[in-house]
Amino acid sequence: MDMRGKMPMRLLLFCFVLLVAVSGCSSISPAKEKQLDEGIKVLIVEFGSRTPIPDMKVTVRDMETNEDVTTATGDIEGEAIITDLQEGHQYLFVPSSIYTDDSEQEKSVGKVVTIQEDMGYVVLETYFEREEQQLDVPIIMQNPELPHGCEITALTAALNYYGLNLSKTDMAKNYLPKQEIVEKGNKRIGPDPAKAYAGDPFNKLTGTYVFAPVIEKVAKKIAKDKDVSLKVENVSGQSAEEIVSLVQEGVPVVVWVTLDLSKPTFKEGWWVKGTNRKLDMYRNLHAVVLTGHMDDKVIVMDPLHGYVSHDETSFFKSYKKLGSQAVAIWK
C-alpha cells in the first residue's frame, strides 16, 4: 500500500519539474528575439574631436546573415534612431555620407553592437567632414499620421526652417483645403488637385495628393496668420538651373517628383467636380524639400526617408514628368 501510494506522488512531482523546465526554456527564447520597438539611438561623430556630424546615413548589417537590414539618416544634431532590431543579436553599424556613393567605405569606422534592453547611445566615429553647402531644413516624417501627406509635411519642414514651430497634423487638419472623392452613378467625382487635396491625407485608403498652387496658398496663409515676413512663390516651370540657384541662395524649395524618380504610373482616377474633365490618378507621386546641391547630386529632405541624395539629372527629369511643380519660400 505504501509503495502504491508513493508512486503517483513521485510521478506528479516528476511531471511538475519537467513542466517547469520546459516552460523555462520557452521563456528564454522569445526574450532573445524581442524587438526593441522604441529604437536604438545612434550618434555619429567626427573621429578624434567627437564633434557630432549632421545628415549622415547609418547602415545596419546582421552579423549572422551578413545582410543589410535597415538604414537611417541622422538629423542636424548627428542623431539617428534605428528600429526593428532584435534583442540579443549582433549587428554591424556603418556610418556613411549621404553625399557619396555607398561603396566609399575607407572613411567609415564600423562598430559591432550586441543589442540589449535599456541601451544608451551607440557612438559611431567617422572621418567624413561636412564641407558642402546645405540648408538645415528640419527632418519631419509624414508617417504614421499622414500616409498620403507628403506635400503638407514637406511644406511644414520648409516653413519650420525659418523658425516656426508648426505641426504637420495641424497644418493638414486646419490649413490644407480638402474635398472627398465620391461615387455618383458610375463615376468617381473629386476636386482639381490644383485647387484642393483629393481625399484624406490621414487615411491610407482614401488619401491622394495635391498640387503646387494649393501648397503656395497654404504657405501664404500661414505666413499671414503667424505674422511672419515670408515670400512664397509658385516657381513651377522653372529650369533645373533656376531651382538649384534658389537653393544656393538659401531658399528651400518644395518639389514634386516620383517616389523613386522612376516614370510616373497611373491608375483609375476621377472626374473633376463641375467639369467634363477626367483625371488619371498618379500612383507614385511624391513631394520633397530641395535643400542642397553638390557636384552632380541634389540633397533633399524626403518626408519618407529623411535626408537623401539623388542624381541631379534623374531628379529633374522626374520633376519635369510631374509637370515641373515647385514652391519656393524665402525671407
Short mmCIF file of C-alpha atoms in Angstrom, two decimals:
data_model
loop_
_atom_site.label_atom_id
_atom_site.label_comp_id
_atom_site.label_asym_id
_atom_site.label_seq_id
_atom_site.Cartn_x
_atom_site.Cartn_y
_atom_site.Cartn_z
CA MET A 1 0.00 0.00 0.00
CA ASP A 2 2.78 2.45 0.90
CA MET A 3 4.59 1.87 -2.40
CA ARG A 4 1.39 2.27 -4.42
CA GLY A 5 0.65 5.50 -2.58
CA LYS A 6 4.11 6.93 -3.15
CA MET A 7 4.27 6.19 -6.89
CA PRO A 8 1.57 8.67 -8.00
CA MET A 9 3.14 11.34 -5.80
CA ARG A 10 6.60 10.75 -7.34
CA LEU A 11 5.09 10.76 -10.84
CA LEU A 12 3.27 14.00 -10.13
CA LEU A 13 6.46 15.62 -8.80
CA PHE A 14 8.42 14.46 -11.88
CA CYS A 15 5.80 15.93 -14.24
CA PHE A 16 5.84 19.22 -12.33
CA VAL A 17 9.64 19.52 -12.55
CA LEU A 18 9.55 18.65 -16.25
CA LEU A 19 6.86 21.27 -16.89
CA VAL A 20 8.88 23.97 -15.12
CA ALA A 21 11.99 23.07 -17.11
CA VAL A 22 10.17 23.20 -20.44
CA SER A 23 8.43 26.45 -19.53
CA GLY A 24 11.74 27.97 -18.52
CA CYS A 25 13.32 27.14 -21.88
CA SER A 26 10.43 28.54 -23.87
CA SER A 27 10.51 31.82 -21.96
CA ILE A 28 14.20 32.44 -22.73
CA SER A 29 13.95 32.07 -26.49
CA PRO A 30 11.34 34.80 -27.14
CA ALA A 31 13.34 37.19 -24.96
CA LYS A 32 16.27 36.90 -27.34
CA GLU A 33 14.01 37.61 -30.30
CA LYS A 34 12.29 40.58 -28.71
CA GLN A 35 12.16 43.66 -30.92
CA LEU A 36 13.15 46.93 -29.28
CA ASP A 37 10.22 48.97 -30.58
CA GLU A 38 11.47 52.23 -29.10
CA GLY A 39 14.61 52.03 -31.24
CA ILE A 40 18.34 52.43 -30.67
CA LYS A 41 19.81 55.93 -30.57
CA VAL A 42 22.94 56.38 -32.67
CA LEU A 43 25.22 59.42 -32.51
CA ILE A 44 27.59 59.99 -35.45
CA VAL A 45 30.71 61.98 -34.52
CA GLU A 46 33.93 63.10 -36.17
CA PHE A 47 36.89 60.86 -35.38
CA GLY A 48 39.18 62.45 -32.79
CA SER A 49 37.22 65.61 -31.98
CA ARG A 50 33.99 63.63 -31.46
CA THR A 51 32.01 66.55 -32.84
CA PRO A 52 28.53 65.42 -33.98
CA ILE A 53 28.18 65.33 -37.78
CA PRO A 54 24.70 66.00 -39.20
CA ASP A 55 22.93 64.29 -42.08
CA MET A 56 24.94 61.06 -42.05
CA LYS A 57 23.47 57.72 -43.08
CA VAL A 58 23.76 54.62 -40.89
CA THR A 59 23.59 51.17 -42.49
CA VAL A 60 22.90 48.22 -40.18
CA ARG A 61 24.02 44.71 -41.18
CA ASP A 62 23.01 41.47 -39.47
CA MET A 63 26.25 39.72 -38.46
CA GLU A 64 24.63 36.28 -38.69
CA THR A 65 23.20 36.62 -42.22
CA ASN A 66 25.67 39.25 -43.47
CA GLU A 67 22.73 41.14 -44.98
CA ASP A 68 21.82 44.81 -44.61
CA VAL A 69 18.61 45.02 -42.59
CA THR A 70 17.89 48.74 -42.31
CA THR A 71 19.21 52.26 -42.80
CA ALA A 72 18.53 55.57 -41.10
CA THR A 73 19.57 59.17 -41.61
CA GLY A 74 20.90 61.31 -38.79
CA ASP A 75 19.33 64.68 -38.02
CA ILE A 76 21.08 68.06 -37.90
CA GLU A 77 22.47 67.14 -34.47
CA GLY A 78 24.02 63.89 -35.72
CA GLU A 79 21.45 61.60 -34.09
CA ALA A 80 19.66 58.72 -35.80
CA ILE A 81 17.09 56.26 -34.48
CA ILE A 82 17.39 52.61 -35.56
CA THR A 83 14.25 50.49 -35.14
CA ASP A 84 13.17 46.87 -35.66
CA LEU A 85 16.34 45.27 -34.28
CA GLN A 86 16.27 42.01 -32.32
CA GLU A 87 17.45 41.95 -28.72
CA GLY A 88 20.43 39.63 -28.27
CA HIS A 89 21.51 39.82 -31.92
CA GLN A 90 24.77 41.27 -33.19
CA TYR A 91 24.73 43.96 -35.87
CA LEU A 92 27.39 45.94 -37.70
CA PHE A 93 26.67 49.69 -37.68
CA VAL A 94 28.41 51.58 -40.51
CA PRO A 95 28.14 55.38 -40.99
CA SER A 96 28.44 56.91 -44.44
CA SER A 97 27.84 60.27 -46.05
CA ILE A 98 24.57 60.84 -47.89
CA TYR A 99 26.59 62.82 -50.43
CA THR A 100 28.82 59.99 -51.61
CA ASP A 101 28.40 56.56 -53.14
CA ASP A 102 27.74 53.73 -50.68
CA SER A 103 30.79 51.90 -51.99
CA GLU A 104 33.12 54.50 -50.48
CA GLN A 105 33.97 52.81 -47.19
CA GLU A 106 37.50 53.94 -46.42
CA LYS A 107 36.27 56.85 -44.30
CA SER A 108 33.80 54.73 -42.35
CA VAL A 109 34.51 53.11 -38.99
CA GLY A 110 32.04 50.30 -38.40
CA LYS A 111 31.10 49.05 -34.95
CA VAL A 112 29.71 45.64 -33.98
CA VAL A 113 26.92 46.07 -31.43
CA THR A 114 25.04 43.44 -29.42
CA ILE A 115 21.50 44.72 -28.91
CA GLN A 116 20.45 44.87 -25.28
CA GLU A 117 17.48 46.30 -23.46
CA ASP A 118 17.95 49.80 -21.98
CA MET A 119 20.93 50.56 -24.19
CA GLY A 120 22.46 54.03 -24.16
CA TYR A 121 23.78 55.81 -27.23
CA VAL A 122 25.72 53.88 -29.83
CA VAL A 123 28.51 56.28 -30.83
CA LEU A 124 29.89 55.88 -34.35
CA GLU A 125 33.10 57.65 -35.37
CA THR A 126 33.77 58.70 -38.95
CA TYR A 127 36.43 60.58 -40.89
CA PHE A 128 33.81 62.31 -43.03
CA GLU A 129 33.61 66.08 -42.74
CA ARG A 130 30.69 68.18 -43.85
CA GLU A 131 32.07 70.57 -46.44
CA GLU A 132 29.12 71.06 -48.78
CA GLN A 133 26.58 73.86 -48.66
CA GLN A 134 23.19 72.70 -47.45
CA LEU A 135 20.16 74.22 -45.76
CA ASP A 136 19.41 72.80 -42.31
CA VAL A 137 15.76 72.12 -43.03
CA PRO A 138 14.43 70.03 -40.12
CA ILE A 139 13.59 66.40 -40.79
CA ILE A 140 9.84 65.81 -40.49
CA MET A 141 8.45 62.39 -41.35
CA GLN A 142 4.93 62.06 -42.72
CA ASN A 143 4.27 58.61 -41.24
CA PRO A 144 2.47 57.27 -39.38
CA GLU A 145 -0.05 60.11 -39.12
CA LEU A 146 -0.07 61.22 -42.77
CA PRO A 147 0.45 58.23 -45.08
CA HIS A 148 -0.58 60.41 -48.04
CA GLY A 149 0.55 63.77 -46.71
CA CYS A 150 3.96 64.27 -48.28
CA GLU A 151 3.15 67.73 -49.67
CA ILE A 152 1.92 69.27 -46.42
CA THR A 153 4.73 67.58 -44.47
CA ALA A 154 7.35 68.95 -46.86
CA LEU A 155 5.82 72.42 -46.55
CA THR A 156 5.84 72.18 -42.75
CA ALA A 157 9.56 71.37 -42.80
CA ALA A 158 10.32 74.24 -45.20
CA LEU A 159 8.42 76.74 -43.04
CA ASN A 160 9.99 75.47 -39.81
CA TYR A 161 13.39 76.14 -41.37
CA TYR A 162 12.58 79.80 -40.73
CA GLY A 163 11.97 79.27 -37.03
CA LEU A 164 8.26 78.49 -37.00
CA ASN A 165 7.12 75.65 -34.77
CA LEU A 166 4.40 74.18 -36.94
CA SER A 167 2.78 70.76 -36.62
CA LYS A 168 2.24 68.71 -39.77
CA THR A 169 -1.04 67.36 -38.40
CA ASP A 170 -2.34 70.82 -37.50
CA MET A 171 -1.36 72.01 -40.97
CA ALA A 172 -3.19 69.08 -42.58
CA LYS A 173 -6.32 69.49 -40.43
CA ASN A 174 -6.70 73.25 -40.34
CA TYR A 175 -4.90 74.74 -43.34
CA LEU A 176 -4.96 72.20 -46.16
CA PRO A 177 -8.19 72.52 -48.22
CA LYS A 178 -9.65 69.06 -48.78
CA GLN A 179 -12.52 67.56 -50.77
CA GLU A 180 -13.76 64.00 -50.77
CA ILE A 181 -13.87 61.76 -53.81
CA VAL A 182 -17.45 60.46 -54.01
CA GLU A 183 -19.25 57.89 -56.13
CA LYS A 184 -22.11 59.22 -58.26
CA GLY A 185 -23.63 56.63 -60.53
CA ASN A 186 -20.75 55.01 -62.36
CA LYS A 187 -18.45 57.98 -61.83
CA ARG A 188 -15.99 58.98 -59.14
CA ILE A 189 -16.22 62.74 -58.60
CA GLY A 190 -13.46 64.73 -56.91
CA PRO A 191 -11.62 68.06 -56.84
CA ASP A 192 -9.00 69.54 -59.10
CA PRO A 193 -5.72 68.84 -57.20
CA ALA A 194 -4.62 72.35 -58.16
CA LYS A 195 -7.48 73.67 -56.01
CA ALA A 196 -7.87 71.19 -53.14
CA TYR A 197 -6.46 67.96 -51.74
CA ALA A 198 -8.41 64.98 -53.07
CA GLY A 199 -9.47 62.70 -50.22
CA ASP A 200 -7.99 62.47 -46.73
CA PRO A 201 -4.19 62.63 -46.17
CA PHE A 202 -4.67 60.87 -42.81
CA ASN A 203 -6.27 57.85 -44.47
CA LYS A 204 -4.14 55.25 -46.24
CA LEU A 205 -7.09 54.13 -48.38
CA THR A 206 -8.68 57.43 -49.39
CA GLY A 207 -5.71 59.82 -49.49
CA THR A 208 -4.24 61.03 -52.79
CA TYR A 209 -2.31 64.26 -53.38
CA VAL A 210 -2.37 67.98 -54.06
CA PHE A 211 -0.52 70.27 -56.47
CA ALA A 212 1.70 73.33 -56.13
CA PRO A 213 -0.95 76.12 -56.31
CA VAL A 214 -2.64 74.78 -53.15
CA ILE A 215 0.63 74.48 -51.24
CA GLU A 216 1.51 78.04 -52.26
CA LYS A 217 -1.80 79.32 -50.86
CA VAL A 218 -1.39 77.36 -47.62
CA ALA A 219 2.11 78.79 -47.11
CA LYS A 220 0.88 82.34 -47.68
CA LYS A 221 -1.99 81.87 -45.22
CA ILE A 222 0.39 80.52 -42.57
CA ALA A 223 2.71 83.50 -43.05
CA LYS A 224 -0.23 85.87 -42.63
CA ASP A 225 -1.73 84.07 -39.61
CA LYS A 226 1.64 83.81 -37.85
CA ASP A 227 2.56 87.39 -38.79
CA VAL A 228 5.92 86.42 -40.26
CA SER A 229 7.57 88.11 -43.21
CA LEU A 230 7.96 85.33 -45.75
CA LYS A 231 7.91 85.46 -49.52
CA VAL A 232 6.14 82.49 -51.07
CA GLU A 233 6.19 81.90 -54.81
CA ASN A 234 4.95 79.15 -57.08
CA VAL A 235 8.07 78.64 -59.20
CA SER A 236 6.60 75.80 -61.24
CA GLY A 237 8.04 75.64 -64.72
CA GLN A 238 11.45 76.97 -63.78
CA SER A 239 14.50 75.15 -65.10
CA ALA A 240 16.76 72.89 -63.06
CA GLU A 241 19.42 75.62 -63.06
CA GLU A 242 16.95 78.18 -61.71
CA ILE A 243 15.70 75.85 -58.96
CA VAL A 244 19.25 74.96 -57.89
CA SER A 245 20.18 78.64 -57.90
CA LEU A 246 17.39 79.36 -55.41
CA VAL A 247 18.68 76.69 -53.04
CA GLN A 248 22.24 78.01 -53.35
CA GLU A 249 20.87 81.41 -52.29
CA GLY A 250 19.47 79.82 -49.11
CA VAL A 251 15.90 79.20 -50.27
CA PRO A 252 14.25 75.80 -49.57
CA VAL A 253 12.08 74.61 -52.45
CA VAL A 254 9.24 72.08 -52.25
CA VAL A 255 9.50 69.94 -55.40
CA TRP A 256 7.14 67.33 -56.87
CA VAL A 257 8.81 64.14 -58.15
CA THR A 258 8.02 60.42 -58.17
CA LEU A 259 8.75 58.16 -55.21
CA ASP A 260 11.86 56.59 -56.72
CA LEU A 261 12.42 59.04 -59.59
CA SER A 262 11.05 56.43 -61.99
CA LYS A 263 8.50 57.02 -64.73
CA PRO A 264 5.10 58.17 -63.38
CA THR A 265 2.50 55.42 -63.19
CA PHE A 266 -1.27 55.81 -63.08
CA LYS A 267 -4.48 54.11 -62.06
CA GLU A 268 -8.18 54.87 -62.36
CA GLY A 269 -8.77 58.46 -61.33
CA TRP A 270 -11.84 60.67 -61.05
CA TRP A 271 -13.90 63.29 -62.83
CA VAL A 272 -13.27 66.86 -61.71
CA LYS A 273 -16.38 68.19 -59.99
CA GLY A 274 -18.40 70.55 -62.18
CA THR A 275 -16.48 69.72 -65.36
CA ASN A 276 -16.28 67.11 -68.10
CA ARG A 277 -12.58 66.57 -67.36
CA LYS A 278 -11.33 63.22 -66.13
CA LEU A 279 -8.00 62.87 -64.34
CA ASP A 280 -5.85 59.77 -64.22
CA MET A 281 -4.53 59.23 -60.70
CA TYR A 282 -0.79 59.16 -60.03
CA ARG A 283 0.31 56.04 -58.18
CA ASN A 284 3.81 57.22 -57.28
CA LEU A 285 3.64 60.99 -56.84
CA HIS A 286 5.79 62.43 -54.06
CA ALA A 287 6.94 65.80 -52.73
CA VAL A 288 10.28 66.64 -51.08
CA VAL A 289 12.20 69.73 -49.97
CA LEU A 290 15.27 70.52 -52.05
CA THR A 291 17.92 71.62 -49.54
CA GLY A 292 21.32 71.35 -51.20
CA HIS A 293 23.44 70.71 -54.27
CA MET A 294 26.92 69.26 -54.67
CA ASP A 295 28.65 68.31 -57.92
CA ASP A 296 26.13 66.21 -59.85
CA LYS A 297 23.85 65.48 -56.87
CA VAL A 298 20.96 67.19 -55.15
CA ILE A 299 20.12 66.81 -51.46
CA VAL A 300 16.50 66.61 -50.34
CA MET A 301 14.55 66.28 -47.12
CA ASP A 302 12.28 63.39 -48.00
CA PRO A 303 9.20 63.02 -45.73
CA LEU A 304 9.53 59.24 -46.06
CA HIS A 305 13.29 58.83 -45.56
CA GLY A 306 14.85 61.98 -44.10
CA TYR A 307 17.89 63.38 -45.90
CA VAL A 308 18.62 61.66 -49.21
CA SER A 309 20.89 62.45 -52.15
CA HIS A 310 19.83 61.94 -55.77
CA ASP A 311 21.50 62.15 -59.12
CA GLU A 312 20.70 65.68 -60.34
CA THR A 313 19.76 64.64 -63.87
CA SER A 314 17.39 61.89 -62.68
CA PHE A 315 15.83 64.20 -60.10
CA PHE A 316 14.96 66.97 -62.52
CA LYS A 317 13.82 64.51 -65.17
CA SER A 318 11.25 63.28 -62.64
CA TYR A 319 10.42 66.90 -61.76
CA LYS A 320 9.54 67.55 -65.41
CA LYS A 321 7.49 64.34 -65.67
CA LEU A 322 5.37 65.58 -62.74
CA GLY A 323 4.65 68.86 -64.51
CA SER A 324 7.65 70.87 -63.23
CA GLN A 325 5.90 71.80 -59.98
CA ALA A 326 7.75 73.66 -57.23
CA VAL A 327 7.11 76.20 -54.45
CA ALA A 328 9.90 78.38 -53.03
CA ILE A 329 9.85 80.09 -49.63
CA TRP A 330 12.30 82.76 -48.57
CA LYS A 331 12.61 85.52 -46.02
#
